[in-house]
Short mmCIF file of C-alpha atoms in Angstrom, two decimals:
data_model
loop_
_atom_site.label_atom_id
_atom_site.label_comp_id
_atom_site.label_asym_id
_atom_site.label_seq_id
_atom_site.Cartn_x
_atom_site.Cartn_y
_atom_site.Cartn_z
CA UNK A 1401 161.46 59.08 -58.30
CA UNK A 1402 158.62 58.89 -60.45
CA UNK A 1403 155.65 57.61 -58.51
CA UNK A 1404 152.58 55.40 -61.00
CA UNK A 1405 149.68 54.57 -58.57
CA UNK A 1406 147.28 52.29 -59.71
CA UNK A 1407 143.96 52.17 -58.17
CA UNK A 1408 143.92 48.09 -57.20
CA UNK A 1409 146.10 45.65 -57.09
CA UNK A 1410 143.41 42.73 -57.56
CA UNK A 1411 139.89 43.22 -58.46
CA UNK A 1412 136.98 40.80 -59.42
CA UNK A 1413 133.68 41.42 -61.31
CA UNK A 1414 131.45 39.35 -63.50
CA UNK A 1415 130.60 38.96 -66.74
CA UNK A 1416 128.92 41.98 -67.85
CA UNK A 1417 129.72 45.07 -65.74
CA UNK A 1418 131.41 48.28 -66.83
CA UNK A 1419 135.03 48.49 -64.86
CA UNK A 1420 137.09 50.99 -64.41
CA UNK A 1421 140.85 50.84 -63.78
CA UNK A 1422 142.44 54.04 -62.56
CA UNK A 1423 146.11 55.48 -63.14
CA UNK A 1424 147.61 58.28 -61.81
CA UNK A 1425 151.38 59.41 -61.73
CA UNK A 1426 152.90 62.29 -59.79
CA UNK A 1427 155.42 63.96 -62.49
CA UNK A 1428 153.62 65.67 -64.71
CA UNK A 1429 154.43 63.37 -67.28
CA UNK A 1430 152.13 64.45 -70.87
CA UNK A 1431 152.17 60.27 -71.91
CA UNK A 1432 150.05 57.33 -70.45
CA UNK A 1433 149.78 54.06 -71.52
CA UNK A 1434 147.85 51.12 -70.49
CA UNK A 1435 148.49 47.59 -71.19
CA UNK A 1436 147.36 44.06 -70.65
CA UNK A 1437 150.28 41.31 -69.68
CA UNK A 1438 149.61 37.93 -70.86
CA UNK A 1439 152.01 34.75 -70.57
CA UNK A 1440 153.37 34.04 -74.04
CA UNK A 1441 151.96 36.72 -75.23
CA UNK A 1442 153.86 40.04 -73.48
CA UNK A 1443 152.71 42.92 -73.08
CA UNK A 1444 150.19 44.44 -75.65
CA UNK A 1445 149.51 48.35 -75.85
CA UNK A 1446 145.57 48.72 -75.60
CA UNK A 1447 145.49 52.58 -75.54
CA UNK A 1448 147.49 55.54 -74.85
CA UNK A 1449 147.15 59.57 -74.24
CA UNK A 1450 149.69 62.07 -75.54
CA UNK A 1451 147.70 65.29 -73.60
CA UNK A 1452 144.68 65.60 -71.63
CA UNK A 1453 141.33 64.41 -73.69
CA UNK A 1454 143.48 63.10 -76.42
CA UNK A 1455 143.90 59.14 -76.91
CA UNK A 1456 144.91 56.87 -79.39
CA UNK A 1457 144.54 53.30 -80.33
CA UNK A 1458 147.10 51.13 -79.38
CA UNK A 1459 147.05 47.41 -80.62
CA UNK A 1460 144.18 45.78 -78.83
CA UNK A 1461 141.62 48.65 -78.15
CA UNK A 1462 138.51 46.40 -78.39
CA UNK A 1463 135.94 46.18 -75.63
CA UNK A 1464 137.83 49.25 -74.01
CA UNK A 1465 137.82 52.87 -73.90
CA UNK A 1466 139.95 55.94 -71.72
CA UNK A 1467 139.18 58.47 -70.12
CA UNK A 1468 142.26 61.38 -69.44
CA UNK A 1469 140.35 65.00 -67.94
CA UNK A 1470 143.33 65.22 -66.20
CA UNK A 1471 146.40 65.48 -66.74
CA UNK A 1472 147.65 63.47 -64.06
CA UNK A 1473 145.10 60.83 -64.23
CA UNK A 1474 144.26 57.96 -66.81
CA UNK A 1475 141.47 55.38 -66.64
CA UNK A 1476 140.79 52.23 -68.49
CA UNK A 1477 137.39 51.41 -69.04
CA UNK A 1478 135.54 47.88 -69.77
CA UNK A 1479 132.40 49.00 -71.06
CA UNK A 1480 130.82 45.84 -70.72
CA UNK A 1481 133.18 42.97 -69.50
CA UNK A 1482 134.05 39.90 -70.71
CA UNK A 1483 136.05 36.53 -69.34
CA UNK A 1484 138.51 36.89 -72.09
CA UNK A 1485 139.95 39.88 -70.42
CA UNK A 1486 140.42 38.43 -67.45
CA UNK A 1487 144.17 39.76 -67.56
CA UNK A 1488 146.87 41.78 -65.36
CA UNK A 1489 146.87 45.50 -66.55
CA UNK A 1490 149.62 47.90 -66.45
CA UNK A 1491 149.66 51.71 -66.58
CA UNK A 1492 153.02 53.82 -67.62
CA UNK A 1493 154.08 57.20 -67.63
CA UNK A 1494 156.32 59.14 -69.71
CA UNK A 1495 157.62 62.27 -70.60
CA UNK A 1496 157.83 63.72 -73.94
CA UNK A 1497 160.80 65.47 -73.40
CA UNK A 1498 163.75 64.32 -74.83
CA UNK A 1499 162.18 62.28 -77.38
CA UNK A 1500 162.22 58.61 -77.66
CA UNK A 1501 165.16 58.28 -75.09
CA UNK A 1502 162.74 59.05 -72.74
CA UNK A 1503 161.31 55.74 -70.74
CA UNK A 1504 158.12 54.60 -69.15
CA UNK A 1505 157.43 54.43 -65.83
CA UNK A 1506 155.55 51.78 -64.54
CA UNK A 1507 153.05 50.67 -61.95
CA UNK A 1508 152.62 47.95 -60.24
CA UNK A 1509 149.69 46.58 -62.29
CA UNK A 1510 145.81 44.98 -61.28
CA UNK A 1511 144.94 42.35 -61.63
CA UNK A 1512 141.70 41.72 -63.26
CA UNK A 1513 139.09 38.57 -62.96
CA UNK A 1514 136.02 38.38 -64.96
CA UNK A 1515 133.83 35.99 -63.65
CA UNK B 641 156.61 46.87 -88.49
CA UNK B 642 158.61 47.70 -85.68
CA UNK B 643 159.03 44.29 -83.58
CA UNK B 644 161.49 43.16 -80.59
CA UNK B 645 162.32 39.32 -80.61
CA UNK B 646 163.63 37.45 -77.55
CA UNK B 647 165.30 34.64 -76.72
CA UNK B 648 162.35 32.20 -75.54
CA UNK B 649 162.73 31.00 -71.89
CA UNK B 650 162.36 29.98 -69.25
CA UNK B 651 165.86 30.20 -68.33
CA UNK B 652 167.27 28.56 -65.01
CA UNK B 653 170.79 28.94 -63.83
CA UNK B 654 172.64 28.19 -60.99
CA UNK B 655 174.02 30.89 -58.70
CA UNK B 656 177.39 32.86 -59.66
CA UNK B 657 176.36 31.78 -63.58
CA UNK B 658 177.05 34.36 -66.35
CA UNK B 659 174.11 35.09 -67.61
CA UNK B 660 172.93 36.05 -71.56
CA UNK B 661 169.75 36.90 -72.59
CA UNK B 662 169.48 37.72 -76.42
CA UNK B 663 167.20 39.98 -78.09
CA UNK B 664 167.22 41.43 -81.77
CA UNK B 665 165.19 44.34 -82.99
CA UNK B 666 163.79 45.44 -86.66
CA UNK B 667 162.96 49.38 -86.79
CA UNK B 668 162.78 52.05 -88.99
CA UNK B 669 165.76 54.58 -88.60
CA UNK B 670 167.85 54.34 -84.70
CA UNK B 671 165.68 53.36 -82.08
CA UNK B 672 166.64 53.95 -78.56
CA UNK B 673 166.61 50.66 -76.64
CA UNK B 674 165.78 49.75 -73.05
CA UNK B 675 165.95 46.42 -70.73
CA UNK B 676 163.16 45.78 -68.11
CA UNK B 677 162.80 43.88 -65.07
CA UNK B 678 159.54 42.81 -63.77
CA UNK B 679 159.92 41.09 -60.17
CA UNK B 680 156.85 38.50 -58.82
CA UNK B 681 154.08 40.43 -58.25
CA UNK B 682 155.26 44.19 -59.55
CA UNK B 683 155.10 46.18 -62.11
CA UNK B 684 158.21 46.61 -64.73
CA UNK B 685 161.23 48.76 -63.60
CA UNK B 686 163.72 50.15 -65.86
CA UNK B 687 167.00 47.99 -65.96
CA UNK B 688 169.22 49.86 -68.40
CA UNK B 689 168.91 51.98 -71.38
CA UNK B 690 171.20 52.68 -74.45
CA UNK B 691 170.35 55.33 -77.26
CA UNK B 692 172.93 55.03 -79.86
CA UNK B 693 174.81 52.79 -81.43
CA UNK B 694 177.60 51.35 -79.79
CA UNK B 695 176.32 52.50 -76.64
CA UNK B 696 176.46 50.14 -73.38
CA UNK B 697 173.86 50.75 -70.66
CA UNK B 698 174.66 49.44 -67.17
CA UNK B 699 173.00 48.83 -64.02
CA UNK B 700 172.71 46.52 -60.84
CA UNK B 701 175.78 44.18 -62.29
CA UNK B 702 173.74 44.01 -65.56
CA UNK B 703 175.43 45.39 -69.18
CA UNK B 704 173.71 45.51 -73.14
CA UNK B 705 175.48 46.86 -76.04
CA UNK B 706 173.78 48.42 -78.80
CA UNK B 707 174.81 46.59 -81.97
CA UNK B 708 173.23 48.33 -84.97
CA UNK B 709 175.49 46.06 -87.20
CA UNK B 710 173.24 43.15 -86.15
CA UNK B 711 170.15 44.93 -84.70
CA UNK B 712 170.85 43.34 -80.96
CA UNK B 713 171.02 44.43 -77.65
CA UNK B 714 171.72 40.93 -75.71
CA UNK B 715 171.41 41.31 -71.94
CA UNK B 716 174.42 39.76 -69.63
CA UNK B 717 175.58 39.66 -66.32
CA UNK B 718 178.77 37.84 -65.01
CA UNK B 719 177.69 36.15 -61.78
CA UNK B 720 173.79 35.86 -61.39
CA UNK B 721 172.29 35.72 -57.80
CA UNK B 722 169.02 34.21 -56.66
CA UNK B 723 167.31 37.91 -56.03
CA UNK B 724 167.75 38.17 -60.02
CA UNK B 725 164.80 35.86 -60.83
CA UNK B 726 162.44 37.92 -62.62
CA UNK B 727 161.03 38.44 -65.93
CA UNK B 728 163.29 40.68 -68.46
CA UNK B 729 161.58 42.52 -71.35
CA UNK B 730 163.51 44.14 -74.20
CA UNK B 731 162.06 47.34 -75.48
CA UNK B 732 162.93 49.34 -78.22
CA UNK B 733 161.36 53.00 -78.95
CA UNK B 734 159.49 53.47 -82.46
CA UNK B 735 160.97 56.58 -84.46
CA UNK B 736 158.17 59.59 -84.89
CA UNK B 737 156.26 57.73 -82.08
CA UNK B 738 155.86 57.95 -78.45
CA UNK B 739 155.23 54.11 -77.80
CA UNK B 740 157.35 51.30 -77.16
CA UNK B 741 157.61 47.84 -78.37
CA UNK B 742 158.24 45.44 -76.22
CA UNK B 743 159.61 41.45 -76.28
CA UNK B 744 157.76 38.74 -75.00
CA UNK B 745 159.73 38.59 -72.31
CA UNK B 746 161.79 36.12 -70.56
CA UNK B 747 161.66 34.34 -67.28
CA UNK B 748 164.83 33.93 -65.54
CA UNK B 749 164.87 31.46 -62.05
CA UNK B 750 168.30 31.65 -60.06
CA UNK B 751 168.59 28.14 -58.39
CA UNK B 752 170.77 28.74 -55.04
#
Protein backbone atom coordinates (compact mmCIF):
# COMPACT_ATOMS: atom_id res chain seq x y z
CA UNK A 1 0.00 0.00 0.00
CA UNK A 2 1.12 3.31 -0.72
CA UNK A 3 2.26 4.98 2.46
CA UNK A 4 1.86 9.49 2.49
CA UNK A 5 3.40 10.65 5.84
CA UNK A 6 2.83 13.97 6.77
CA UNK A 7 4.99 15.63 9.21
CA UNK A 8 2.02 16.84 11.90
CA UNK A 9 -1.16 16.21 12.38
CA UNK A 10 -1.94 19.66 14.26
CA UNK A 11 0.36 22.51 14.48
CA UNK A 12 0.00 26.17 15.79
CA UNK A 13 2.06 29.34 15.07
CA UNK A 14 1.35 33.02 14.99
CA UNK A 15 0.91 35.55 12.80
CA UNK A 16 4.05 36.10 11.06
CA UNK A 17 6.40 33.09 11.10
CA UNK A 18 7.69 31.09 8.15
CA UNK A 19 6.11 27.30 8.44
CA UNK A 20 6.92 24.50 6.96
CA UNK A 21 4.70 21.48 6.28
CA UNK A 22 6.50 18.31 5.26
CA UNK A 23 5.34 15.34 2.87
CA UNK A 24 6.90 12.34 2.17
CA UNK A 25 5.56 9.08 0.44
CA UNK A 26 7.29 5.71 0.19
CA UNK A 27 6.57 4.62 -3.65
CA UNK A 28 8.54 6.41 -5.65
CA UNK A 29 5.76 8.17 -6.97
CA UNK A 30 7.27 11.33 -9.64
CA UNK A 31 3.77 13.62 -8.58
CA UNK A 32 3.02 15.61 -5.31
CA UNK A 33 0.41 17.76 -4.58
CA UNK A 34 -0.55 19.84 -1.72
CA UNK A 35 -3.81 21.24 -0.88
CA UNK A 36 -5.80 23.26 1.57
CA UNK A 37 -9.49 21.76 2.64
CA UNK A 38 -11.97 24.29 3.47
CA UNK A 39 -15.81 23.73 4.36
CA UNK A 40 -17.86 24.89 1.38
CA UNK A 41 -15.16 25.44 -0.35
CA UNK A 42 -13.35 21.71 -1.09
CA UNK A 43 -10.34 21.13 -1.71
CA UNK A 44 -8.15 23.72 -3.67
CA UNK A 45 -4.73 22.68 -5.40
CA UNK A 46 -2.06 25.27 -4.04
CA UNK A 47 1.01 23.68 -5.75
CA UNK A 48 2.28 20.60 -7.22
CA UNK A 49 5.75 18.83 -8.46
CA UNK A 50 5.94 16.62 -11.54
CA UNK A 51 10.02 15.68 -10.77
CA UNK A 52 12.43 16.70 -8.27
CA UNK A 53 13.09 20.76 -8.28
CA UNK A 54 10.25 21.20 -10.64
CA UNK A 55 6.81 22.82 -9.36
CA UNK A 56 3.96 24.37 -10.68
CA UNK A 57 1.20 26.64 -9.68
CA UNK A 58 -1.82 25.17 -8.77
CA UNK A 59 -4.94 27.43 -8.05
CA UNK A 60 -4.17 29.25 -4.86
CA UNK A 61 -0.27 29.56 -4.76
CA UNK A 62 -0.24 32.90 -2.87
CA UNK A 63 1.65 33.39 0.37
CA UNK A 64 3.25 29.85 -0.36
CA UNK A 65 6.11 28.28 -1.93
CA UNK A 66 7.66 24.26 -2.29
CA UNK A 67 10.41 22.91 -1.88
CA UNK A 68 11.00 19.06 -3.71
CA UNK A 69 15.25 18.13 -3.50
CA UNK A 70 14.00 14.92 -3.18
CA UNK A 71 12.28 12.86 -4.79
CA UNK A 72 10.49 11.35 -2.08
CA UNK A 73 9.90 14.41 -0.15
CA UNK A 74 7.65 17.62 -0.65
CA UNK A 75 7.32 20.65 1.63
CA UNK A 76 4.90 23.47 1.79
CA UNK A 77 6.17 26.60 2.87
CA UNK A 78 4.37 29.82 4.52
CA UNK A 79 6.85 32.34 4.01
CA UNK A 80 5.38 34.64 6.29
CA UNK A 81 1.97 33.46 7.81
CA UNK A 82 -1.17 34.77 7.94
CA UNK A 83 -4.72 33.98 9.94
CA UNK A 84 -6.44 33.51 6.69
CA UNK A 85 -4.63 30.30 6.19
CA UNK A 86 -5.46 28.97 9.14
CA UNK A 87 -6.67 25.73 7.17
CA UNK A 88 -6.26 21.72 7.12
CA UNK A 89 -3.58 20.80 4.43
CA UNK A 90 -3.32 17.73 2.48
CA UNK A 91 -0.38 16.17 0.60
CA UNK A 92 -0.93 13.39 -2.37
CA UNK A 93 1.08 11.21 -4.29
CA UNK A 94 0.87 9.87 -7.65
CA UNK A 95 2.36 8.08 -10.27
CA UNK A 96 2.72 9.12 -13.75
CA UNK A 97 2.43 5.92 -15.11
CA UNK A 98 -0.49 5.02 -16.75
CA UNK A 99 -1.66 8.39 -17.38
CA UNK A 100 -4.60 10.05 -15.92
CA UNK A 101 -6.10 6.67 -14.66
CA UNK A 102 -3.61 6.84 -12.27
CA UNK A 103 -4.95 8.20 -8.61
CA UNK A 104 -3.64 10.16 -5.70
CA UNK A 105 -2.72 8.94 -2.67
CA UNK A 106 -3.42 10.74 0.25
CA UNK A 107 -2.30 11.64 3.73
CA UNK A 108 -3.84 12.18 6.54
CA UNK A 109 -3.58 15.99 6.47
CA UNK A 110 -2.33 18.97 9.35
CA UNK A 111 -3.94 20.89 10.57
CA UNK A 112 -2.83 24.41 10.62
CA UNK A 113 -3.68 27.48 13.21
CA UNK A 114 -2.41 30.87 12.69
CA UNK A 115 -2.72 32.77 15.61
CA UNK B 1 -12.58 24.90 -17.48
CA UNK B 2 -12.56 21.58 -16.24
CA UNK B 3 -15.06 21.58 -13.09
CA UNK B 4 -16.81 18.65 -10.95
CA UNK B 5 -20.32 19.67 -9.47
CA UNK B 6 -21.95 17.84 -6.54
CA UNK B 7 -24.98 17.36 -5.12
CA UNK B 8 -24.91 19.90 -2.03
CA UNK B 9 -25.35 18.17 1.38
CA UNK B 10 -25.42 17.45 4.14
CA UNK B 11 -27.14 14.30 3.61
CA UNK B 12 -28.60 12.17 6.62
CA UNK B 13 -30.16 8.81 6.22
CA UNK B 14 -31.29 6.24 8.26
CA UNK B 15 -29.54 2.87 8.43
CA UNK B 16 -30.19 0.09 5.60
CA UNK B 17 -31.19 3.40 3.23
CA UNK B 18 -30.13 3.31 -0.47
CA UNK B 19 -28.06 5.83 -0.85
CA UNK B 20 -27.39 8.41 -4.13
CA UNK B 21 -25.03 10.94 -4.29
CA UNK B 22 -24.99 12.84 -7.72
CA UNK B 23 -22.20 14.47 -9.36
CA UNK B 24 -21.80 15.82 -13.05
CA UNK B 25 -18.56 16.74 -14.71
CA UNK B 26 -17.59 19.27 -17.75
CA UNK B 27 -14.04 18.29 -19.40
CA UNK B 28 -12.27 18.49 -22.38
CA UNK B 29 -11.99 15.04 -24.23
CA UNK B 30 -12.65 11.51 -21.63
CA UNK B 31 -11.62 12.10 -18.29
CA UNK B 32 -11.04 9.26 -16.00
CA UNK B 33 -13.22 9.63 -12.90
CA UNK B 34 -12.74 8.69 -9.25
CA UNK B 35 -14.98 8.72 -5.87
CA UNK B 36 -13.32 9.62 -2.48
CA UNK B 37 -13.99 9.04 1.01
CA UNK B 38 -12.64 11.18 3.67
CA UNK B 39 -13.52 9.68 7.29
CA UNK B 40 -13.45 12.29 10.63
CA UNK B 41 -10.19 13.20 11.14
CA UNK B 42 -8.20 11.46 7.94
CA UNK B 43 -7.05 12.11 4.97
CA UNK B 44 -9.07 11.07 1.58
CA UNK B 45 -8.97 7.35 0.49
CA UNK B 46 -9.80 6.16 -2.85
CA UNK B 47 -13.45 4.73 -3.04
CA UNK B 48 -13.77 3.63 -6.66
CA UNK B 49 -12.52 4.56 -9.97
CA UNK B 50 -13.93 4.25 -13.59
CA UNK B 51 -11.90 5.27 -16.83
CA UNK B 52 -14.18 4.91 -19.70
CA UNK B 53 -17.35 5.32 -20.58
CA UNK B 54 -19.81 3.01 -19.52
CA UNK B 55 -17.54 1.76 -17.03
CA UNK B 56 -18.82 0.89 -13.32
CA UNK B 57 -16.27 1.08 -10.49
CA UNK B 58 -17.09 -0.83 -7.29
CA UNK B 59 -15.97 -1.06 -3.87
CA UNK B 60 -16.98 -1.58 -0.10
CA UNK B 61 -20.91 -2.07 -1.25
CA UNK B 62 -20.47 1.25 -3.16
CA UNK B 63 -21.10 1.38 -7.33
CA UNK B 64 -20.76 4.72 -10.06
CA UNK B 65 -21.32 4.42 -13.65
CA UNK B 66 -19.64 6.49 -16.07
CA UNK B 67 -22.30 8.22 -18.17
CA UNK B 68 -20.59 10.25 -20.90
CA UNK B 69 -24.14 10.75 -22.44
CA UNK B 70 -24.87 13.05 -19.47
CA UNK B 71 -21.37 13.78 -18.07
CA UNK B 72 -22.29 11.93 -14.50
CA UNK B 73 -20.90 9.56 -12.34
CA UNK B 74 -23.67 9.48 -9.37
CA UNK B 75 -22.45 7.51 -6.35
CA UNK B 76 -24.99 4.72 -4.76
CA UNK B 77 -25.11 2.14 -2.39
CA UNK B 78 -28.17 -0.13 -1.56
CA UNK B 79 -28.22 -0.37 2.24
CA UNK B 80 -26.06 2.39 4.01
CA UNK B 81 -24.58 1.62 7.52
CA UNK B 82 -23.59 4.03 10.26
CA UNK B 83 -19.57 3.39 9.65
CA UNK B 84 -20.40 5.10 6.11
CA UNK B 85 -20.62 8.66 7.51
CA UNK B 86 -17.96 10.49 5.89
CA UNK B 87 -17.37 13.08 3.41
CA UNK B 88 -17.45 11.85 -0.46
CA UNK B 89 -15.56 13.88 -3.11
CA UNK B 90 -16.00 13.33 -6.84
CA UNK B 91 -12.89 13.73 -8.87
CA UNK B 92 -12.37 13.72 -12.34
CA UNK B 93 -8.72 13.73 -14.10
CA UNK B 94 -7.94 16.79 -16.56
CA UNK B 95 -6.78 15.48 -20.14
CA UNK B 96 -2.85 16.49 -20.94
CA UNK B 97 -2.63 17.16 -17.12
CA UNK B 98 -1.51 15.41 -14.12
CA UNK B 99 -4.00 17.13 -11.59
CA UNK B 100 -7.34 16.41 -10.49
CA UNK B 101 -10.43 18.33 -9.98
CA UNK B 102 -12.25 17.72 -7.32
CA UNK B 103 -16.20 18.43 -5.98
CA UNK B 104 -16.96 20.22 -3.06
CA UNK B 105 -17.73 17.40 -1.45
CA UNK B 106 -20.53 15.99 0.43
CA UNK B 107 -21.21 15.07 3.98
CA UNK B 108 -23.06 11.98 4.52
CA UNK B 109 -24.34 11.12 8.51
CA UNK B 110 -25.84 7.45 8.90
CA UNK B 111 -28.42 7.83 11.79
CA UNK B 112 -28.59 4.17 13.52
Amino acid sequence: DVKVTQSSRYLVKRTGEKVFLECVQDMDHENMFWYRQDPGLGLRLIYFSYDVKMKEKGDIPEGYSVSREKKERFSLILESASTNQTSMYLCASRSRQGGSNQPQHFGDGTRLSIL
Amino acid sequence: GDSVTQMEGPVTLSEEAFLTINCTYTATGYPSLFWYVQYPGEGLQLLLKATKADDKGSNKGFEATYRKETTSFHLEKGSVQVSDSAVYFCASSIQGAQKLVFGQGTRLTINP
